[in-house]
Coordinates of C-alpha atoms and ligand atoms in Angstrom, one line a residue:
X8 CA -29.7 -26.7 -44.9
X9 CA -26.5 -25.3 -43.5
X10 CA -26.4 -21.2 -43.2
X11 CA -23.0 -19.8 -43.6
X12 CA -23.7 -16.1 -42.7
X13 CA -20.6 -13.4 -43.4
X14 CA -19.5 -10.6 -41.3
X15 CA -21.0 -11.6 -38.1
X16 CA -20.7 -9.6 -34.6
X17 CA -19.3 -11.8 -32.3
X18 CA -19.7 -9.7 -29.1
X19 CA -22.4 -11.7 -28.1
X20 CA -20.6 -14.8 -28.4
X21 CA -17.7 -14.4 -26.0
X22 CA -18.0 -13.8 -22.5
X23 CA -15.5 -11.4 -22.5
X24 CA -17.6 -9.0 -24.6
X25 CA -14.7 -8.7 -27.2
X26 CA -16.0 -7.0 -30.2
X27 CA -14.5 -8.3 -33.2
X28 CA -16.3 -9.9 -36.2
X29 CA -16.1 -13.4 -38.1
X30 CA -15.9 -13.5 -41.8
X31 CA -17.8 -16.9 -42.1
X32 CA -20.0 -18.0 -39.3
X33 CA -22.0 -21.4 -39.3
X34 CA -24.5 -22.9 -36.4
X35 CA -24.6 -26.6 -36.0
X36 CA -27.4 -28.2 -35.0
X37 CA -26.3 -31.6 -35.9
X38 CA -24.0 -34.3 -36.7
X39 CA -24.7 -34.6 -40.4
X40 CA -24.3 -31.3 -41.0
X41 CA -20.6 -31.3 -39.8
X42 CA -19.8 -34.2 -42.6
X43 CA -21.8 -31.7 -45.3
X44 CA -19.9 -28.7 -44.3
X45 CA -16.2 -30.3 -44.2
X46 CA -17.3 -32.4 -47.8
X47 CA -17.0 -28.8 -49.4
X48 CA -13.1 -28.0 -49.7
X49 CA -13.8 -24.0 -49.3
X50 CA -14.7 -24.7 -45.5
X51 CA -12.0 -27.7 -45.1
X52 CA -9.2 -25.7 -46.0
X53 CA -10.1 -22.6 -44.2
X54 CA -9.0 -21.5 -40.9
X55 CA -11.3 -21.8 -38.4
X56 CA -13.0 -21.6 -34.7
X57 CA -14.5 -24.1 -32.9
X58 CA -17.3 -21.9 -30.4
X59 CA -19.0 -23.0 -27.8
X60 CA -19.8 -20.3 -25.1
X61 CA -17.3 -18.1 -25.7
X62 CA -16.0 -18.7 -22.4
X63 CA -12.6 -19.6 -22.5
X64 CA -11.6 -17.5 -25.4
X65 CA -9.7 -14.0 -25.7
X66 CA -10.5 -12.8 -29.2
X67 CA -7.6 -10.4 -30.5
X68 CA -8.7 -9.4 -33.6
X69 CA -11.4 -9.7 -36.2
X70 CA -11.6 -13.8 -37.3
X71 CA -10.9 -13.9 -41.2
X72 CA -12.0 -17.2 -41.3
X73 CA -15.0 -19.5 -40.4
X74 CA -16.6 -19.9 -36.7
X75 CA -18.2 -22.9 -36.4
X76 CA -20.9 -22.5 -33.1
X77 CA -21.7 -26.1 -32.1
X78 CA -25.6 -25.9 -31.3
X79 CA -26.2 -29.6 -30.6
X80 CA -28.8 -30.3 -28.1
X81 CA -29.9 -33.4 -26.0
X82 CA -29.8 -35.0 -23.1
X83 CA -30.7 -38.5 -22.7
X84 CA -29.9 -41.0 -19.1
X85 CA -29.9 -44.4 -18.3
X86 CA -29.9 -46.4 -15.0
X87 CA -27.9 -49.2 -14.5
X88 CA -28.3 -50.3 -11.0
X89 CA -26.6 -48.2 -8.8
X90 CA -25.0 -45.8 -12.1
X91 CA -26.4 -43.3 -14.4
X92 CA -25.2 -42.7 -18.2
X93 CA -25.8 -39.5 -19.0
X94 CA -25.0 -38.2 -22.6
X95 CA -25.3 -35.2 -23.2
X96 CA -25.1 -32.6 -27.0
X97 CA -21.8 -30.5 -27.2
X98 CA -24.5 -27.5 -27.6
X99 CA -26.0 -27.8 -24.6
X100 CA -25.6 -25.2 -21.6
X101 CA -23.3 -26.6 -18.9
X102 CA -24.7 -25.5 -15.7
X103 CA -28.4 -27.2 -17.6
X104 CA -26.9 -30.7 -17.7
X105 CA -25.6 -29.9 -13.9
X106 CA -28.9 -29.0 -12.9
X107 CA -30.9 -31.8 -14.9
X108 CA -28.3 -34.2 -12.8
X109 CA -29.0 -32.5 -9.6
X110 CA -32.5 -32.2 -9.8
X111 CA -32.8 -36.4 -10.6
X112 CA -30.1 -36.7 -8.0
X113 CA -27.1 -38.1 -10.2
X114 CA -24.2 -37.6 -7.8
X115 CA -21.2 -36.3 -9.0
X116 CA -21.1 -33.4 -11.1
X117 CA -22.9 -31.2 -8.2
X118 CA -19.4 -29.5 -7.4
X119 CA -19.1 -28.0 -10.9
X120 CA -22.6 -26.0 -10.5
X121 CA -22.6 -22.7 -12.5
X122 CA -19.2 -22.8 -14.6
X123 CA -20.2 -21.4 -17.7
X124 CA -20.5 -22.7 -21.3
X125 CA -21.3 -25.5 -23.2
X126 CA -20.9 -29.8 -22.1
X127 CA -19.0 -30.2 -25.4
X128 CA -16.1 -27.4 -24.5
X129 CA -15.9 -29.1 -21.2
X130 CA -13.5 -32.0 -21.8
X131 CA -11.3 -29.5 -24.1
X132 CA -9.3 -28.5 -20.4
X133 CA -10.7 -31.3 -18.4
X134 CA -13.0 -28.0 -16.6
X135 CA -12.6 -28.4 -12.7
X136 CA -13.8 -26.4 -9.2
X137 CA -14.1 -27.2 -5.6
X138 CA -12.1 -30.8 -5.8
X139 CA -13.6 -32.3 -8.5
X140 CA -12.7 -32.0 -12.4
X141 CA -14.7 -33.3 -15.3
X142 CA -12.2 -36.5 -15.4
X143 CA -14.0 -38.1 -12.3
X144 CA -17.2 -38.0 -14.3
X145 CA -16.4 -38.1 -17.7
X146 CA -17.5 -41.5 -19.1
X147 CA -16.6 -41.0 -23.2
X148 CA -17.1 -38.5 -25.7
X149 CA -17.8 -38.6 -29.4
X150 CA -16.1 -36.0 -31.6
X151 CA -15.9 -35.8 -35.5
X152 CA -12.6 -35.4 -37.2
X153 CA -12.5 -32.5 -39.7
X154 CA -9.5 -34.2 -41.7
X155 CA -11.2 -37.6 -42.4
X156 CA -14.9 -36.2 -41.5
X157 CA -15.2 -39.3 -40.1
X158 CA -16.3 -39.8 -36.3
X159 CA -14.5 -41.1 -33.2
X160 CA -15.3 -41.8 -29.6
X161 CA -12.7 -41.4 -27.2
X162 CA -12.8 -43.2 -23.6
X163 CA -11.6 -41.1 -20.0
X164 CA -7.8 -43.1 -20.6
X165 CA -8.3 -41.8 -24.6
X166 CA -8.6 -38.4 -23.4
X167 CA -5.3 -38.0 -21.3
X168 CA -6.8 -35.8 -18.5
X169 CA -4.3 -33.1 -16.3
X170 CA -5.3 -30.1 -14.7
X171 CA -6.5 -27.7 -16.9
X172 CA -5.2 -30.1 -19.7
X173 CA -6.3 -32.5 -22.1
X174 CA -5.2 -34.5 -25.1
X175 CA -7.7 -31.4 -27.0
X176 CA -5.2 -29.2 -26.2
X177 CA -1.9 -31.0 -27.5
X178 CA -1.4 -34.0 -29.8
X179 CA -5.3 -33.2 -31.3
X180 CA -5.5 -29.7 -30.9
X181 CA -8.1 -28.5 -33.6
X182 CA -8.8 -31.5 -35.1
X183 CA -11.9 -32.6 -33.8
X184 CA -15.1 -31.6 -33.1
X185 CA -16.4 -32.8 -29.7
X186 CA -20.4 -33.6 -30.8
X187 CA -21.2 -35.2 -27.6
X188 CA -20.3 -36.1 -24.4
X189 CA -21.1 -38.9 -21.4
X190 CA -20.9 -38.5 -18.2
X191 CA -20.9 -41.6 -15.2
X192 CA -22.7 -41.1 -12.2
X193 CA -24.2 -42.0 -9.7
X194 CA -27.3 -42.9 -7.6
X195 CA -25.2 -43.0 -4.4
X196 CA -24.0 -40.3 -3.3
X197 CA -20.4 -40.0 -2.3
X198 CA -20.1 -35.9 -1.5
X199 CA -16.3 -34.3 -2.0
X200 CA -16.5 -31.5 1.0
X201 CA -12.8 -30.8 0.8
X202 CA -12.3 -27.6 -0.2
X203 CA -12.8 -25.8 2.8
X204 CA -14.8 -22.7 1.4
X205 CA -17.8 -25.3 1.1
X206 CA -17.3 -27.0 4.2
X207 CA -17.4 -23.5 6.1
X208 CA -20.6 -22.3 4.2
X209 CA -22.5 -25.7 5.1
X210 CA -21.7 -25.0 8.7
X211 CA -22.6 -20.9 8.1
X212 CA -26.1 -22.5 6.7
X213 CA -26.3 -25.1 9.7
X214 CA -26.5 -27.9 7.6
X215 CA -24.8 -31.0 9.2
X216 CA -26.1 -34.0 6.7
X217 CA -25.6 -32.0 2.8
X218 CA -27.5 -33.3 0.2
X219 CA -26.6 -33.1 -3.5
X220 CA -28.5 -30.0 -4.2
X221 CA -27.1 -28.8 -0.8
X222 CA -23.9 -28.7 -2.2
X223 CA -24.7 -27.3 -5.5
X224 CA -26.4 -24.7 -4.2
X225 CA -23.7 -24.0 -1.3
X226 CA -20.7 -23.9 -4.7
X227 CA -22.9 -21.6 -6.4
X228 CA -23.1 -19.1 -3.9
X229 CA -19.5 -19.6 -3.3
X230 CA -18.8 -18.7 -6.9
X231 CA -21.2 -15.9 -7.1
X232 CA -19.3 -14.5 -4.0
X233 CA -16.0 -14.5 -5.5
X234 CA -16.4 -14.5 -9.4
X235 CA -18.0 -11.5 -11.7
X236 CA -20.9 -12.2 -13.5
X237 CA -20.2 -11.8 -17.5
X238 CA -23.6 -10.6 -18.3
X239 CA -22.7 -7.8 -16.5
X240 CA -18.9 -7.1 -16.6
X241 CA -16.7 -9.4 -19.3
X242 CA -14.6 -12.1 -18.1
X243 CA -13.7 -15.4 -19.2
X244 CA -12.9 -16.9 -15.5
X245 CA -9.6 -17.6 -13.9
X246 CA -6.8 -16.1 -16.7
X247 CA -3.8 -18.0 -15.5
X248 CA -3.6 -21.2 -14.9
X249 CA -2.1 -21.9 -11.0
X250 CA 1.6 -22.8 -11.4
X251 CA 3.0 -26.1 -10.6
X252 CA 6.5 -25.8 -9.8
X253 CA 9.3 -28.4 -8.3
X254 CA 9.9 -28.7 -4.7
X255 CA 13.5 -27.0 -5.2
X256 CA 11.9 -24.0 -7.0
X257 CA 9.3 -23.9 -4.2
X258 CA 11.7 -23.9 -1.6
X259 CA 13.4 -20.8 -3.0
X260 CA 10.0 -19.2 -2.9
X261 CA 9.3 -20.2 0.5
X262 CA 12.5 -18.8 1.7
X263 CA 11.2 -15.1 1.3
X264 CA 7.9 -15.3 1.0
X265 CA 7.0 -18.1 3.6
X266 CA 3.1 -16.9 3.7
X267 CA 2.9 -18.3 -0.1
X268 CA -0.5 -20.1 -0.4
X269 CA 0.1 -23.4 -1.8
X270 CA -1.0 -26.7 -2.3
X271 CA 1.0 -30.6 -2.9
X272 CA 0.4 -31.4 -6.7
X273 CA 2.0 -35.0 -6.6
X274 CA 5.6 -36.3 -7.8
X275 CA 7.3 -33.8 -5.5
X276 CA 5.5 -30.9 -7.5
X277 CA 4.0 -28.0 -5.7
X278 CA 0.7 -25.4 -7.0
X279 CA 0.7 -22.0 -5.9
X280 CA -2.4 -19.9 -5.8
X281 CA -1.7 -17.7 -8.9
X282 CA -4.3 -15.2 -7.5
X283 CA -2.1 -14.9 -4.4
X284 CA 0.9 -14.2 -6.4
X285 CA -0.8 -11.7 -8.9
X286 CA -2.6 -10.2 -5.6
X287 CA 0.7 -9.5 -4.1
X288 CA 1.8 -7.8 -7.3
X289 CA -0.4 -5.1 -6.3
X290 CA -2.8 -5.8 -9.1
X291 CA -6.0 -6.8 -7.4
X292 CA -9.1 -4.9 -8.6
X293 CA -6.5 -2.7 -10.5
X294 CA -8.3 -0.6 -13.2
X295 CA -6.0 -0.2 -16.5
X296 CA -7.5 1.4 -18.9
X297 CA -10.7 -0.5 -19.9
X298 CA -9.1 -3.7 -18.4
X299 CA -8.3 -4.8 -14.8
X300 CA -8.4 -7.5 -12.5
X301 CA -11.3 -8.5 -10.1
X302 CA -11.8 -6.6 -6.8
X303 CA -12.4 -10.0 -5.5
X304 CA -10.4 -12.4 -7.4
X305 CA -6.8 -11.0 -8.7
X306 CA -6.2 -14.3 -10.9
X307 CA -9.7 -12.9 -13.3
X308 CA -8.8 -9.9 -15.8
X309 CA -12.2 -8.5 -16.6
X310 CA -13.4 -6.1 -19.5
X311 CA -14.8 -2.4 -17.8
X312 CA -16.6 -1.9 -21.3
X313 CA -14.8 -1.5 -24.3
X314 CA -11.6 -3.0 -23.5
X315 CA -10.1 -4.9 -27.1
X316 CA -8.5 -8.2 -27.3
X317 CA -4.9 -6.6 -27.7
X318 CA -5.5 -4.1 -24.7
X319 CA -6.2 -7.4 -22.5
X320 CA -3.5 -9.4 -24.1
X321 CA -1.2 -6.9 -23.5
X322 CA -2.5 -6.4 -19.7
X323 CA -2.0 -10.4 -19.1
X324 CA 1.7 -9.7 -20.3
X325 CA 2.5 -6.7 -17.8
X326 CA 1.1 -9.2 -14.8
X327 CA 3.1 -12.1 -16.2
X328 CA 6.1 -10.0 -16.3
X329 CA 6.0 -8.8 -12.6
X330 CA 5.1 -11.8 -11.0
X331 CA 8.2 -13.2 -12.5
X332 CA 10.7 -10.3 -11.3
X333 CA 8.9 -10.7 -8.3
X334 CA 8.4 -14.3 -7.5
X335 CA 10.9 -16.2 -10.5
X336 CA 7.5 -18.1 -11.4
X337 CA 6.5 -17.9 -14.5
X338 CA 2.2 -17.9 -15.2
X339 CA 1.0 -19.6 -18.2
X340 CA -2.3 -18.5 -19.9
X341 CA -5.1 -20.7 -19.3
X342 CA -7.8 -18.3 -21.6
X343 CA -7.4 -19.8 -25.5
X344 CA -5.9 -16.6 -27.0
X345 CA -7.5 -16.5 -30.6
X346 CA -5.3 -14.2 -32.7
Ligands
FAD15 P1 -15.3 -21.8 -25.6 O1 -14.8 -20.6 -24.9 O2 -16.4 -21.6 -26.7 O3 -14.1 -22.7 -26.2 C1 -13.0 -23.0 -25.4 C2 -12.1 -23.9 -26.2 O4 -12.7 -25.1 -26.5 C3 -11.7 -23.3 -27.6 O5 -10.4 -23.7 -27.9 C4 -12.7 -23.9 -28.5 O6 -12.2 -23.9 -29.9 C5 -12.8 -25.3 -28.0 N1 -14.2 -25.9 -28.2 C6 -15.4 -25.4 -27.7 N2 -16.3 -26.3 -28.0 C7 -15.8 -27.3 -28.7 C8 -16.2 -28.6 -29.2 N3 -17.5 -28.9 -29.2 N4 -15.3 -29.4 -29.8 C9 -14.0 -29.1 -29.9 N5 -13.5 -27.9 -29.4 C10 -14.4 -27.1 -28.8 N6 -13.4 -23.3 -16.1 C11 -13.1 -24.2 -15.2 O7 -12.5 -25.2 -15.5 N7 -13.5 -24.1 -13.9 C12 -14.1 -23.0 -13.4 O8 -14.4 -22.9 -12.2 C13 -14.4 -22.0 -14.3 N8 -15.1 -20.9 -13.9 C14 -15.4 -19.9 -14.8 C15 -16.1 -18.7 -14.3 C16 -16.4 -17.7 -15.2 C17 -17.1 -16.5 -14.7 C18 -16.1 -17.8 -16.6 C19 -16.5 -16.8 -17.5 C20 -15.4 -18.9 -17.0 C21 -15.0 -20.0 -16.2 N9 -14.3 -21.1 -16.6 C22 -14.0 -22.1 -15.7 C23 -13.9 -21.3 -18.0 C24 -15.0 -21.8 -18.9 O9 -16.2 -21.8 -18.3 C25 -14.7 -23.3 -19.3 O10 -13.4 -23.4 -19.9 C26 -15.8 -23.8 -20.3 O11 -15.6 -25.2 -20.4 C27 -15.7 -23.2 -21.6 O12 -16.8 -23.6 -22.4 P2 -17.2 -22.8 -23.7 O13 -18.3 -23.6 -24.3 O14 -17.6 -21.4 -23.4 O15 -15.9 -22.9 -24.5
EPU16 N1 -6.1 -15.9 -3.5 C1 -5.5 -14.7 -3.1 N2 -5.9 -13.5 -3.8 C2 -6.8 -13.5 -4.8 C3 -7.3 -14.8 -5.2 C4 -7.0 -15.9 -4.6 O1 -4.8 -14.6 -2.2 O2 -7.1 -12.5 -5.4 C5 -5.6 -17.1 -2.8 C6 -6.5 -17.3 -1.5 O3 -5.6 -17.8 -0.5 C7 -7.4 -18.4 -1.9 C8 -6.6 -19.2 -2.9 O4 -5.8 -18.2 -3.6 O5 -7.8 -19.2 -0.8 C9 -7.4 -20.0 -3.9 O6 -8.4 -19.1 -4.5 P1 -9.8 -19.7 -5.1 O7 -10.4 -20.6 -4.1 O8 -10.6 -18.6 -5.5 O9 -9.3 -20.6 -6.3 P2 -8.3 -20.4 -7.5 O10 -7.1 -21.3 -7.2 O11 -8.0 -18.9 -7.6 C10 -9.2 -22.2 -9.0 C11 -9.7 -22.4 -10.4 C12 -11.1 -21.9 -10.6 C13 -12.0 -22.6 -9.7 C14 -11.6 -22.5 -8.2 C15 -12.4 -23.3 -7.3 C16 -7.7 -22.3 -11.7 C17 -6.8 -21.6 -12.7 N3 -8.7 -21.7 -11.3 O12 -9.1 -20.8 -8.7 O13 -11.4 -22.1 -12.0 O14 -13.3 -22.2 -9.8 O15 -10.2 -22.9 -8.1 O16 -12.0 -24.6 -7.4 O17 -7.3 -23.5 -11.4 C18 -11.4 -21.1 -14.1 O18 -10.7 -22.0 -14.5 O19 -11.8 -20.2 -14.9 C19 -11.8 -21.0 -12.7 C20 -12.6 -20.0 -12.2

């Protein structure tokens, strides 16, 4: 039987520590109870939030409308020679599905240890660290649309995969309901090592011959390193997403600031570091009022306790606006601004 409570807290439910409050809130546990909710017309034609962990979300102001906290749990796998299926509930914690995969010795997914939140929120921006995004993985996804309440899957191609991009987040934004997702591994190995931060640490830890849980465990300390912990101080992770400019805007950059950190991105397209450019702002570990950046990572605006959604928002702004005078590159929210 489906609960819809009113007037809930959600402080608790978004990593930033946000407190605002939902008119309507709902927990699914289950398929079915998605079709039985959207049958009653009062809940269809409402405005609503799809929650997961509240980890990718800047909440502005008090939600007059209905969250609806996917809860589904379940993992199930399946060998197939030398590949594993795993499937996995949209409710269920993302770093537990790395660490079931890990622990069984599915390669793959060992590189995205310890990002927080939930596996069904994970294909929403196609989540990616240390070389390897959710795309190399991700096998197919089932997801209920609230318009038909009918159900869907969708295939890797379906999905339309970019950086920090997905077809989720355009065409279909807000009209599914990711229920489940599965994943493709592996049972051999094939370890991405790339990103130098990992390759260093491996060789700090004297480890020559890195196993999967090797390189989990070497990316987790990496992250704890560099990234603040939101039980302890809000966040919702990198704030910006790094740019990707032409070549011809890149060279005008380059011509002033030559010591730019950046990366090829493909098609004559160029990423910058956006916690580079933010960090050369002067804003790195900046305190403003209850808001800030990280003393260790410029591109994460954190919550000091108490900070509102507007305070934030209006933060992100200020930084947007002098890395532009500063750099003519203009950052683009990655957080999903919920206003
Ligand atoms: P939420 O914040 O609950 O939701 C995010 C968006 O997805 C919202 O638009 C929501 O409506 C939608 N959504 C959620 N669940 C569903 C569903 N079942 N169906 C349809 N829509 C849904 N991200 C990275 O990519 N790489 C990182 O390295 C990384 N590091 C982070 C580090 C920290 C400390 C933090 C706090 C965040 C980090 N993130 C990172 C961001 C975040 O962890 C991911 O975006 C994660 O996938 C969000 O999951 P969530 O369940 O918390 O989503
Ligand atoms: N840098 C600075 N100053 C800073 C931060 C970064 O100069 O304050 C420069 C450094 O040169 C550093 C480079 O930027 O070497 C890259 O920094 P880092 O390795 O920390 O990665 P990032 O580009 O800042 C991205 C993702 C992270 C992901 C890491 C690791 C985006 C928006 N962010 O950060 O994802 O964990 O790479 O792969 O792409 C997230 O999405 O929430 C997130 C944390």
């Amino acid at each position: 039987m489906l609960q819809i409570q009113e007037n809930v807290s959600l402080i608790n439910f978004n990593t930033f520590g946000i407190d605002v409050s939902a008119k309507y809130f709902v927990e699914i546990g289950h398929e079915d109870e998605l079709v039985e909710l959207f049958m009653d017309p009062q809940w269809l034609q409402m405005e609503r939030l799809v929650l997961g962990g509240g980890s990718n979300m800047l909440l502005v102001k008090d939600f007059d409308g209905l969250v609806v906290r996917i809860n589904i749990r379940g993992i199930d796998h399946r060998i197939n020679h030398n590949e594993v299926f795993v499937e996995a509930g949209a409710g269920e914690v993302w770093n537990d599905l790395v660490n079931f995969c890990v622990a069984r010795e599915y390669a793959g997914i060992e590189n995205l240890s310890l990002i927080p939140g939930s596996v069904g929120a994970s294909p929403i921006q196609n989540i990616g660290a240390y070389g390897v995004e959710l795309k190399d993985v991700f096998y197919s996804c089932h997801a209920f649309e609230i318009a038909t309440d009918t159900f869907r899957t969708f295939t890797n191609e379906d999905c339309r995969f970019g950086y920090r991009d997905s077809i989720f987040k355009n065409e279909l934004k807000e009209k599914y309901i990711i229920t489940s997702v599965k994943f493709k591994l592996s049972l051999i190995p094939n370890l991405n090592l790339k990103y130098g931060a990992i390759e260093q640490e491996l060789v700090n830890r004297g480890i020559s011959n890195p196993t999967i849980k090797d390189v989990s465990q070497v990316v987790s300390h990496i992250r704890v390193s560099k990234l603040p912990d939101p039980s302890t101080i809000g966040n919702a992770g990198s704030f910006f997403k790094n740019p990707i400019i032409t070549k011809d805007q890149f060279e005008q950059v380059y011509s002033k600031f030559p010591e730019v950190v950046n990366y090829p991105a493909g098609d004559g397209l160029v990423k910058l570091a956006a916690g580079w450019l933010i960090e050369q702002c002067g804003w790195k570990g900046k305190v403003v009022g209850h808001t800030g950046t990280w003393k260790n990572q410029a591109l994460v605006l954190v919550n000091h306790g108490g900070a509102t959604g507007e305070e934030v928002y209006s933060f992100s702004s200020q930084i947007i606006d002098s890395v532009y005078s500063k750099f003519g590159v203009l950052l683009e929210r990655e957080v999903n601004i919920i206003n």
